[in-house]
Amino acid sequence: MAKEKFTDEDDALLSELGVEVEAKKEGARSAREERIIAGFEDIERFYESNNRLPQHGEDKEIFERLYAVRLDKIRSSEECLSVLTGLDKHDLLRGASASTQDAVKELDDDELLNELGVSDVGSSDITKLTHVRTRAEIKAAEEIAQRSPCPDFENYRQLFKQIQQDLDNGVRITRQIRKDAGFLKSDIKEGEFFILSGQTAYVAKVGELIKAPNGQTDARLRVIYSNGTESDLLLRSLQRALYKDDTSRRVSEPTAGPLFSDEEEDSDISSGTIYVLRSKSDHPLIQQHRDVIHKIGVTSGDVKKRLVNAKLDPTFLMADVEVVATYELSNINRTKLENLLHRFFEPAKLNIEIKDRFGNPIVPREWFLVPLFVIDDVIERVKNGTVVNCTYDVDKQKIKGFAV
């Protein structure tokens, strides 16, 4: 079998995609086998980071789309499956549907790459790409070309997850970046978050100011991206990239997308009540853990009136309830707050099925296995804004904080 040769351009691109290229050692696997393994390890890292397989779709980032196509190709290749025998620690190679396999077989490599928006010059191997460009990233190609794998990304992974959770909950918001609105280099500061070409970008460090050839000040940045890469571009380069990307946005601080505000929105109410309930149900699971099973809700009305027909309502487990705590709040966005609390305690969500009065099975929501003192603590953190820097450890029944 002829020895496989790779150009410097191939190696540079593989490095950009996070695939490490190493010289073949005597007695080791062939270069082709090593590249198959390296490509599959990218997919494993994506799975470990996102707890799901990569998916197809134009709304997905370039790396995810690439990994999705690559996984389809690997699953449909006897050679790849043979090379990866014993290396699939997450069973990612199993479960490919017949329709997926057929779709892969119907398209050759060039067609698959064209579907992805990737040009593959002179090669039928999905791992040997010599040109990568997507619709979302064309406008920032020069900045993306400077990215490299982030060696300490584990230190930032939880931070990116929390930012996404804050955006989902409305604790943070994003604002469109427009040049005519006066977005300056000085607006890019250490600790800021931006959305660039579909990726969340974190300005981890701003270096010392330097004098640019045009006489203006500039600085070298360390920018970490949510896909596990980083770049050391200049302030003006990041500013230019944000200008060029019509979809770029700035992520607000937690206080800029608040649950509590001096300015009323359509969904604001003048006052509200967070209520915590305990069930009086005789269900065995409820009886066994009654002291730590609580329903958490928010209402603009009278709590007692809300509970009048509790024993007829599956929401309340078809049983009477007692109010164990209430918290009065003003100028609160009820929907945002309720979503935040439920997402925060999602790991402790009660999984129980009951029958309604017609015998239909119901899985109630908003019930959690959480001690009351933990709920008290979370409410205080909601009030002072520090809840955005915390997660709930369901095993230890305690709140964990992390530095921003």
mmCIF file of N, CA and C in Angstrom, residues 137-240:
data_model
loop_
_atom_site.group_PDB
_atom_site.id
_atom_site.type_symbol
_atom_site.label_atom_id
_atom_site.label_comp_id
_atom_site.label_asym_id
_atom_site.label_seq_id
_atom_site.Cartn_x
_atom_site.Cartn_y
_atom_site.Cartn_z
ATOM 1 N N GLU A 137 -20.066 31.807 8.102
ATOM 2 C CA GLU A 137 -18.707 32.197 8.487
ATOM 3 C C GLU A 137 -17.930 32.913 7.389
ATOM 4 N N ILE A 138 -18.479 33.039 6.218
ATOM 5 C CA ILE A 138 -17.760 33.684 5.132
ATOM 6 C C ILE A 138 -17.341 35.099 5.511
ATOM 7 N N LYS A 139 -18.228 35.816 6.214
ATOM 8 C CA LYS A 139 -17.965 37.223 6.506
ATOM 9 C C LYS A 139 -16.889 37.431 7.557
ATOM 10 N N ALA A 140 -16.514 36.359 8.266
ATOM 11 C CA ALA A 140 -15.460 36.504 9.281
ATOM 12 C C ALA A 140 -14.340 35.516 9.038
ATOM 13 N N ALA A 141 -14.098 35.161 7.781
ATOM 14 C CA ALA A 141 -13.142 34.095 7.461
ATOM 15 C C ALA A 141 -11.739 34.422 7.936
ATOM 16 N N GLU A 142 -11.326 35.679 7.821
ATOM 17 C CA GLU A 142 -9.951 35.999 8.180
ATOM 18 C C GLU A 142 -9.711 35.838 9.674
ATOM 19 N N GLU A 143 -10.734 36.151 10.498
ATOM 20 C CA GLU A 143 -10.578 35.977 11.939
ATOM 21 C C GLU A 143 -10.626 34.500 12.328
ATOM 22 N N ILE A 144 -11.537 33.742 11.713
ATOM 23 C CA ILE A 144 -11.682 32.328 12.034
ATOM 24 C C ILE A 144 -10.422 31.555 11.657
ATOM 25 N N ALA A 145 -9.751 31.995 10.578
ATOM 26 C CA ALA A 145 -8.544 31.300 10.146
ATOM 27 C C ALA A 145 -7.448 31.365 11.191
ATOM 28 N N GLN A 146 -7.538 32.308 12.128
ATOM 29 C CA GLN A 146 -6.514 32.466 13.153
ATOM 30 C C GLN A 146 -6.810 31.625 14.398
ATOM 31 N N ARG A 147 -7.891 30.920 14.426
ATOM 32 C CA ARG A 147 -8.261 30.176 15.622
ATOM 33 C C ARG A 147 -7.460 28.882 15.737
ATOM 34 N N SER A 148 -7.278 28.459 16.974
ATOM 35 C CA SER A 148 -6.584 27.206 17.261
ATOM 36 C C SER A 148 -7.271 26.559 18.456
ATOM 37 N N PRO A 149 -7.077 25.254 18.679
ATOM 38 C CA PRO A 149 -7.707 24.597 19.831
ATOM 39 C C PRO A 149 -7.299 25.272 21.140
ATOM 40 N N CYS A 150 -8.251 25.444 22.031
ATOM 41 C CA CYS A 150 -7.992 26.063 23.339
ATOM 42 C C CYS A 150 -7.522 24.971 24.307
ATOM 43 N N PRO A 151 -6.271 25.034 24.778
ATOM 44 C CA PRO A 151 -5.729 23.939 25.598
ATOM 45 C C PRO A 151 -6.371 23.810 26.971
ATOM 46 N N ASP A 152 -6.911 24.910 27.505
ATOM 47 C CA ASP A 152 -7.520 24.847 28.842
ATOM 48 C C ASP A 152 -9.017 25.134 28.782
ATOM 49 N N PHE A 153 -9.663 24.641 27.722
ATOM 50 C CA PHE A 153 -11.083 24.931 27.534
ATOM 51 C C PHE A 153 -11.952 24.417 28.679
ATOM 52 N N GLU A 154 -11.498 23.371 29.371
ATOM 53 C CA GLU A 154 -12.279 22.842 30.487
ATOM 54 C C GLU A 154 -12.515 23.901 31.557
ATOM 55 N N ASN A 155 -11.615 24.871 31.675
ATOM 56 C CA ASN A 155 -11.777 25.948 32.653
ATOM 57 C C ASN A 155 -12.905 26.900 32.272
ATOM 58 N N TYR A 156 -13.325 26.842 31.002
ATOM 59 C CA TYR A 156 -14.336 27.784 30.508
ATOM 60 C C TYR A 156 -15.644 27.107 30.112
ATOM 61 N N ARG A 157 -15.645 25.775 30.052
ATOM 62 C CA ARG A 157 -16.824 25.061 29.557
ATOM 63 C C ARG A 157 -18.088 25.407 30.350
ATOM 64 N N GLN A 158 -17.988 25.377 31.690
ATOM 65 C CA GLN A 158 -19.161 25.653 32.519
ATOM 66 C C GLN A 158 -19.632 27.095 32.345
ATOM 67 N N LEU A 159 -18.684 27.997 32.108
ATOM 68 C CA LEU A 159 -19.033 29.394 31.902
ATOM 69 C C LEU A 159 -19.898 29.567 30.662
ATOM 70 N N PHE A 160 -19.537 28.902 29.572
ATOM 71 C CA PHE A 160 -20.335 28.996 28.351
ATOM 72 C C PHE A 160 -21.721 28.371 28.548
ATOM 73 N N LYS A 161 -21.769 27.267 29.283
ATOM 74 C CA LYS A 161 -23.071 26.645 29.552
ATOM 75 C C LYS A 161 -23.960 27.581 30.355
ATOM 76 N N GLN A 162 -23.365 28.269 31.337
ATOM 77 C CA GLN A 162 -24.149 29.175 32.171
ATOM 78 C C GLN A 162 -24.638 30.381 31.367
ATOM 79 N N ILE A 163 -23.793 30.886 30.457
ATOM 80 C CA ILE A 163 -24.204 32.010 29.615
ATOM 81 C C ILE A 163 -25.408 31.619 28.774
ATOM 82 N N GLN A 164 -25.365 30.410 28.189
ATOM 83 C CA GLN A 164 -26.498 29.954 27.388
ATOM 84 C C GLN A 164 -27.749 29.802 28.241
ATOM 85 N N GLN A 165 -27.581 29.308 29.453
ATOM 86 C CA GLN A 165 -28.724 29.159 30.353
ATOM 87 C C GLN A 165 -29.289 30.523 30.721
ATOM 88 N N ASP A 166 -28.420 31.498 30.953
ATOM 89 C CA ASP A 166 -28.875 32.854 31.265
ATOM 90 C C ASP A 166 -29.679 33.441 30.108
ATOM 91 N N LEU A 167 -29.220 33.193 28.879
ATOM 92 C CA LEU A 167 -29.935 33.702 27.712
ATOM 93 C C LEU A 167 -31.280 33.007 27.560
ATOM 94 N N ASP A 168 -31.316 31.698 27.801
ATOM 95 C CA ASP A 168 -32.580 30.955 27.711
ATOM 96 C C ASP A 168 -33.575 31.445 28.746
ATOM 97 N N ASN A 169 -33.060 31.810 29.915
ATOM 98 C CA ASN A 169 -33.941 32.231 31.003
ATOM 99 C C ASN A 169 -34.287 33.709 30.952
ATOM 100 N N GLY A 170 -33.641 34.454 30.069
ATOM 101 C CA GLY A 170 -33.891 35.887 30.006
ATOM 102 C C GLY A 170 -33.119 36.686 31.031
ATOM 103 N N VAL A 171 -32.200 36.044 31.763
ATOM 104 C CA VAL A 171 -31.391 36.761 32.742
ATOM 105 C C VAL A 171 -30.409 37.685 32.027
ATOM 106 N N ARG A 172 -29.911 37.230 30.884
ATOM 107 C CA ARG A 172 -29.112 38.068 29.999
ATOM 108 C C ARG A 172 -29.853 38.206 28.671
ATOM 109 N N ILE A 173 -29.535 39.268 27.957
ATOM 110 C CA ILE A 173 -30.103 39.465 26.637
ATOM 111 C C ILE A 173 -28.960 39.755 25.667
ATOM 112 N N THR A 174 -29.250 39.717 24.368
ATOM 113 C CA THR A 174 -28.261 40.088 23.370
ATOM 114 C C THR A 174 -28.745 41.313 22.615
ATOM 115 N N ARG A 175 -27.807 42.151 22.230
ATOM 116 C CA ARG A 175 -28.141 43.362 21.480
ATOM 117 C C ARG A 175 -27.347 43.363 20.179
ATOM 118 N N GLN A 176 -28.014 43.740 19.101
ATOM 119 C CA GLN A 176 -27.359 43.768 17.800
ATOM 120 C C GLN A 176 -26.249 44.810 17.797
ATOM 121 N N ILE A 177 -25.142 44.466 17.144
ATOM 122 C CA ILE A 177 -24.010 45.391 17.027
ATOM 123 C C ILE A 177 -24.123 46.120 15.699
ATOM 124 N N ARG A 178 -24.169 47.449 15.766
ATOM 125 C CA ARG A 178 -24.265 48.257 14.555
ATOM 126 C C ARG A 178 -23.179 49.326 14.574
ATOM 127 N N LYS A 179 -22.487 49.450 13.466
ATOM 128 C CA LYS A 179 -21.405 50.429 13.368
ATOM 129 C C LYS A 179 -21.932 51.840 13.537
ATOM 130 N N ASP A 180 -23.124 52.095 12.975
ATOM 131 C CA ASP A 180 -23.659 53.454 13.047
ATOM 132 C C ASP A 180 -24.161 53.814 14.436
ATOM 133 N N ALA A 181 -24.195 52.812 15.327
ATOM 134 C CA ALA A 181 -24.617 53.086 16.705
ATOM 135 C C ALA A 181 -23.431 53.444 17.593
ATOM 136 N N GLY A 182 -22.236 53.505 17.001
ATOM 137 C CA GLY A 182 -21.068 53.944 17.755
ATOM 138 C C GLY A 182 -20.395 52.855 18.571
ATOM 139 N N PHE A 183 -20.372 51.607 18.069
ATOM 140 C CA PHE A 183 -19.685 50.527 18.771
ATOM 141 C C PHE A 183 -18.183 50.704 18.573
ATOM 142 N N LEU A 184 -17.432 50.929 19.657
ATOM 143 C CA LEU A 184 -16.021 51.269 19.594
ATOM 144 C C LEU A 184 -15.145 50.136 20.114
ATOM 145 N N LYS A 185 -13.842 50.242 19.820
ATOM 146 C CA LYS A 185 -12.904 49.251 20.368
ATOM 147 C C LYS A 185 -12.933 49.280 21.889
ATOM 148 N N SER A 186 -13.148 50.457 22.449
ATOM 149 C CA SER A 186 -13.167 50.586 23.913
ATOM 150 C C SER A 186 -14.349 49.866 24.536
ATOM 151 N N ASP A 187 -15.350 49.498 23.705
ATOM 152 C CA ASP A 187 -16.503 48.741 24.213
ATOM 153 C C ASP A 187 -16.176 47.263 24.374
ATOM 154 N N ILE A 188 -15.035 46.834 23.828
ATOM 155 C CA ILE A 188 -14.607 45.441 23.967
ATOM 156 C C ILE A 188 -13.704 45.349 25.185
ATOM 157 N N LYS A 189 -14.201 44.766 26.254
ATOM 158 C CA LYS A 189 -13.474 44.727 27.513
ATOM 159 C C LYS A 189 -13.296 43.291 27.994
ATOM 160 N N GLU A 190 -12.347 43.096 28.867
ATOM 161 C CA GLU A 190 -12.114 41.776 29.447
ATOM 162 C C GLU A 190 -13.353 41.313 30.203
ATOM 163 N N GLY A 191 -13.771 40.058 29.956
ATOM 164 C CA GLY A 191 -14.953 39.509 30.605
ATOM 165 C C GLY A 191 -16.225 39.666 29.796
ATOM 166 N N GLU A 192 -16.148 40.367 28.627
ATOM 167 C CA GLU A 192 -17.326 40.571 27.785
ATOM 168 C C GLU A 192 -17.603 39.330 26.932
ATOM 169 N N PHE A 193 -18.885 39.161 26.568
ATOM 170 C CA PHE A 193 -19.302 38.071 25.692
ATOM 171 C C PHE A 193 -19.937 38.654 24.430
ATOM 172 N N PHE A 194 -19.649 38.020 23.290
ATOM 173 C CA PHE A 194 -20.234 38.423 22.026
ATOM 174 C C PHE A 194 -20.688 37.171 21.268
ATOM 175 N N ILE A 195 -21.604 37.365 20.325
ATOM 176 C CA ILE A 195 -22.005 36.299 19.408
ATOM 177 C C ILE A 195 -21.407 36.655 18.059
ATOM 178 N N LEU A 196 -20.538 35.796 17.550
ATOM 179 C CA LEU A 196 -19.856 36.042 16.280
ATOM 180 C C LEU A 196 -19.950 34.793 15.420
ATOM 181 N N SER A 197 -20.591 34.930 14.268
ATOM 182 C CA SER A 197 -20.752 33.807 13.324
ATOM 183 C C SER A 197 -21.349 32.579 14.002
ATOM 184 N N GLY A 198 -22.313 32.803 14.864
ATOM 185 C CA GLY A 198 -23.008 31.707 15.523
ATOM 186 C C GLY A 198 -22.301 31.146 16.729
ATOM 187 N N GLN A 199 -21.099 31.646 17.050
ATOM 188 C CA GLN A 199 -20.342 31.179 18.203
ATOM 189 C C GLN A 199 -20.362 32.232 19.305
ATOM 190 N N THR A 200 -20.426 31.773 20.559
ATOM 191 C CA THR A 200 -20.252 32.689 21.680
ATOM 192 C C THR A 200 -18.765 32.921 21.883
ATOM 193 N N ALA A 201 -18.356 34.192 21.906
ATOM 194 C CA ALA A 201 -16.943 34.549 22.054
ATOM 195 C C ALA A 201 -16.749 35.263 23.397
ATOM 196 N N TYR A 202 -15.788 34.779 24.177
ATOM 197 C CA TYR A 202 -15.495 35.340 25.499
ATOM 198 C C TYR A 202 -14.126 36.021 25.471
ATOM 199 N N VAL A 203 -14.095 37.305 25.816
ATOM 200 C CA VAL A 203 -12.840 38.037 25.869
ATOM 201 C C VAL A 203 -12.170 37.721 27.206
ATOM 202 N N ALA A 204 -11.289 36.735 27.184
ATOM 203 C CA ALA A 204 -10.670 36.255 28.419
ATOM 204 C C ALA A 204 -9.560 37.186 28.903
ATOM 205 N N LYS A 205 -8.913 37.878 27.969
ATOM 206 C CA LYS A 205 -7.809 38.746 28.369
ATOM 207 C C LYS A 205 -7.621 39.861 27.350
ATOM 208 N N VAL A 206 -7.343 41.061 27.852
ATOM 209 C CA VAL A 206 -6.970 42.201 27.012
ATOM 210 C C VAL A 206 -5.546 42.574 27.381
ATOM 211 N N GLY A 207 -4.642 42.480 26.409
ATOM 212 C CA GLY A 207 -3.242 42.768 26.681
ATOM 213 C C GLY A 207 -2.955 44.251 26.826
ATOM 214 N N GLU A 208 -1.678 44.577 26.955
ATOM 215 C CA GLU A 208 -1.274 45.972 27.104
ATOM 216 C C GLU A 208 -1.563 46.745 25.825
ATOM 217 N N LEU A 209 -1.906 48.015 25.992
ATOM 218 C CA LEU A 209 -2.191 48.857 24.836
ATOM 219 C C LEU A 209 -0.918 49.087 24.034
ATOM 220 N N ILE A 210 -1.075 49.054 22.713
ATOM 221 C CA ILE A 210 0.040 49.303 21.809
ATOM 222 C C ILE A 210 -0.378 50.370 20.811
ATOM 223 N N LYS A 211 0.606 50.978 20.141
ATOM 224 C CA LYS A 211 0.322 52.004 19.154
ATOM 225 C C LYS A 211 0.297 51.359 17.778
ATOM 226 N N ALA A 212 -0.847 51.458 17.107
ATOM 227 C CA ALA A 212 -1.000 50.888 15.773
ATOM 228 C C ALA A 212 -0.347 51.789 14.739
ATOM 229 N N PRO A 213 -0.027 51.260 13.531
ATOM 230 C CA PRO A 213 0.599 52.073 12.480
ATOM 231 C C PRO A 213 -0.185 53.325 12.132
ATOM 232 N N ASN A 214 -1.523 53.291 12.290
ATOM 233 C CA ASN A 214 -2.330 54.455 11.967
ATOM 234 C C ASN A 214 -2.375 55.476 13.105
ATOM 235 N N GLY A 215 -1.610 55.205 14.158
ATOM 236 C CA GLY A 215 -1.541 56.145 15.266
ATOM 237 C C GLY A 215 -2.543 55.868 16.373
ATOM 238 N N GLN A 216 -3.518 54.990 16.125
ATOM 239 C CA GLN A 216 -4.520 54.676 17.136
ATOM 240 C C GLN A 216 -4.015 53.566 18.066
ATOM 241 N N THR A 217 -4.625 53.472 19.230
ATOM 242 C CA THR A 217 -4.237 52.428 20.181
ATOM 243 C C THR A 217 -4.919 51.115 19.822
ATOM 244 N N ASP A 218 -4.272 50.037 20.185
ATOM 245 C CA ASP A 218 -4.807 48.698 19.946
ATOM 246 C C ASP A 218 -4.299 47.793 21.064
ATOM 247 N N ALA A 219 -4.745 46.544 21.083
ATOM 248 C CA ALA A 219 -4.282 45.593 22.091
ATOM 249 C C ALA A 219 -4.495 44.185 21.577
ATOM 250 N N ARG A 220 -3.651 43.288 22.017
ATOM 251 C CA ARG A 220 -3.781 41.887 21.655
ATOM 252 C C ARG A 220 -4.742 41.212 22.636
ATOM 253 N N LEU A 221 -5.693 40.428 22.113
ATOM 254 C CA LEU A 221 -6.713 39.785 22.942
ATOM 255 C C LEU A 221 -6.485 38.283 23.017
ATOM 256 N N ARG A 222 -7.021 37.694 24.067
ATOM 257 C CA ARG A 222 -7.220 36.251 24.075
ATOM 258 C C ARG A 222 -8.725 36.024 24.092
ATOM 259 N N VAL A 223 -9.249 35.487 23.000
ATOM 260 C CA VAL A 223 -10.690 35.272 22.863
ATOM 261 C C VAL A 223 -10.953 33.771 22.817
ATOM 262 N N ILE A 224 -11.806 33.300 23.719
ATOM 263 C CA ILE A 224 -12.193 31.887 23.777
ATOM 264 C C ILE A 224 -13.563 31.743 23.133
ATOM 265 N N TYR A 225 -13.722 30.718 22.290
ATOM 266 C CA TYR A 225 -14.994 30.489 21.608
ATOM 267 C C TYR A 225 -15.682 29.245 22.171
ATOM 268 N N SER A 226 -16.992 29.237 22.063
ATOM 269 C CA SER A 226 -17.776 28.159 22.676
ATOM 270 C C SER A 226 -17.568 26.804 22.020
ATOM 271 N N ASN A 227 -16.907 26.756 20.863
ATOM 272 C CA ASN A 227 -16.640 25.472 20.214
ATOM 273 C C ASN A 227 -15.292 24.887 20.625
ATOM 274 N N GLY A 228 -14.627 25.512 21.628
ATOM 275 C CA GLY A 228 -13.380 24.961 22.130
ATOM 276 C C GLY A 228 -12.136 25.486 21.445
ATOM 277 N N THR A 229 -12.273 26.557 20.664
ATOM 278 C CA THR A 229 -11.113 27.158 20.021
ATOM 279 C C THR A 229 -10.825 28.508 20.654
ATOM 280 N N GLU A 230 -9.689 29.106 20.265
ATOM 281 C CA GLU A 230 -9.339 30.427 20.752
ATOM 282 C C GLU A 230 -8.549 31.160 19.681
ATOM 283 N N SER A 231 -8.416 32.479 19.842
ATOM 284 C CA SER A 231 -7.595 33.273 18.924
ATOM 285 C C SER A 231 -6.962 34.416 19.698
ATOM 286 N N ASP A 232 -5.893 34.962 19.124
ATOM 287 C CA ASP A 232 -5.185 36.070 19.779
ATOM 288 C C ASP A 232 -5.231 37.318 18.905
ATOM 289 N N LEU A 233 -6.372 37.560 18.273
ATOM 290 C CA LEU A 233 -6.515 38.681 17.359
ATOM 291 C C LEU A 233 -6.459 40.019 18.089
ATOM 292 N N LEU A 234 -6.299 41.097 17.332
ATOM 293 C CA LEU A 234 -6.248 42.441 17.897
ATOM 294 C C LEU A 234 -7.649 42.967 18.159
ATOM 295 N N LEU A 235 -7.713 43.989 19.005
ATOM 296 C CA LEU A 235 -8.991 44.645 19.288
ATOM 297 C C LEU A 235 -9.685 45.081 17.997
ATOM 298 N N ARG A 236 -8.923 45.748 17.126
ATOM 299 C CA ARG A 236 -9.527 46.269 15.900
ATOM 300 C C ARG A 236 -9.995 45.135 14.989
ATOM 301 N N SER A 237 -9.312 43.969 15.050
ATOM 302 C CA SER A 237 -9.723 42.834 14.222
ATOM 303 C C SER A 237 -11.048 42.261 14.696
ATOM 304 N N LEU A 238 -11.211 42.151 16.022
ATOM 305 C CA LEU A 238 -12.484 41.669 16.557
ATOM 306 C C LEU A 238 -13.595 42.667 16.259
ATOM 307 N N GLN A 239 -13.300 43.958 16.418
ATOM 308 C CA GLN A 239 -14.297 44.981 16.101
ATOM 309 C C GLN A 239 -14.723 44.879 14.637
ATOM 310 N N ARG A 240 -13.745 44.710 13.740
ATOM 311 C CA ARG A 240 -14.046 44.607 12.317
ATOM 312 C C ARG A 240 -14.873 43.349 12.016
#
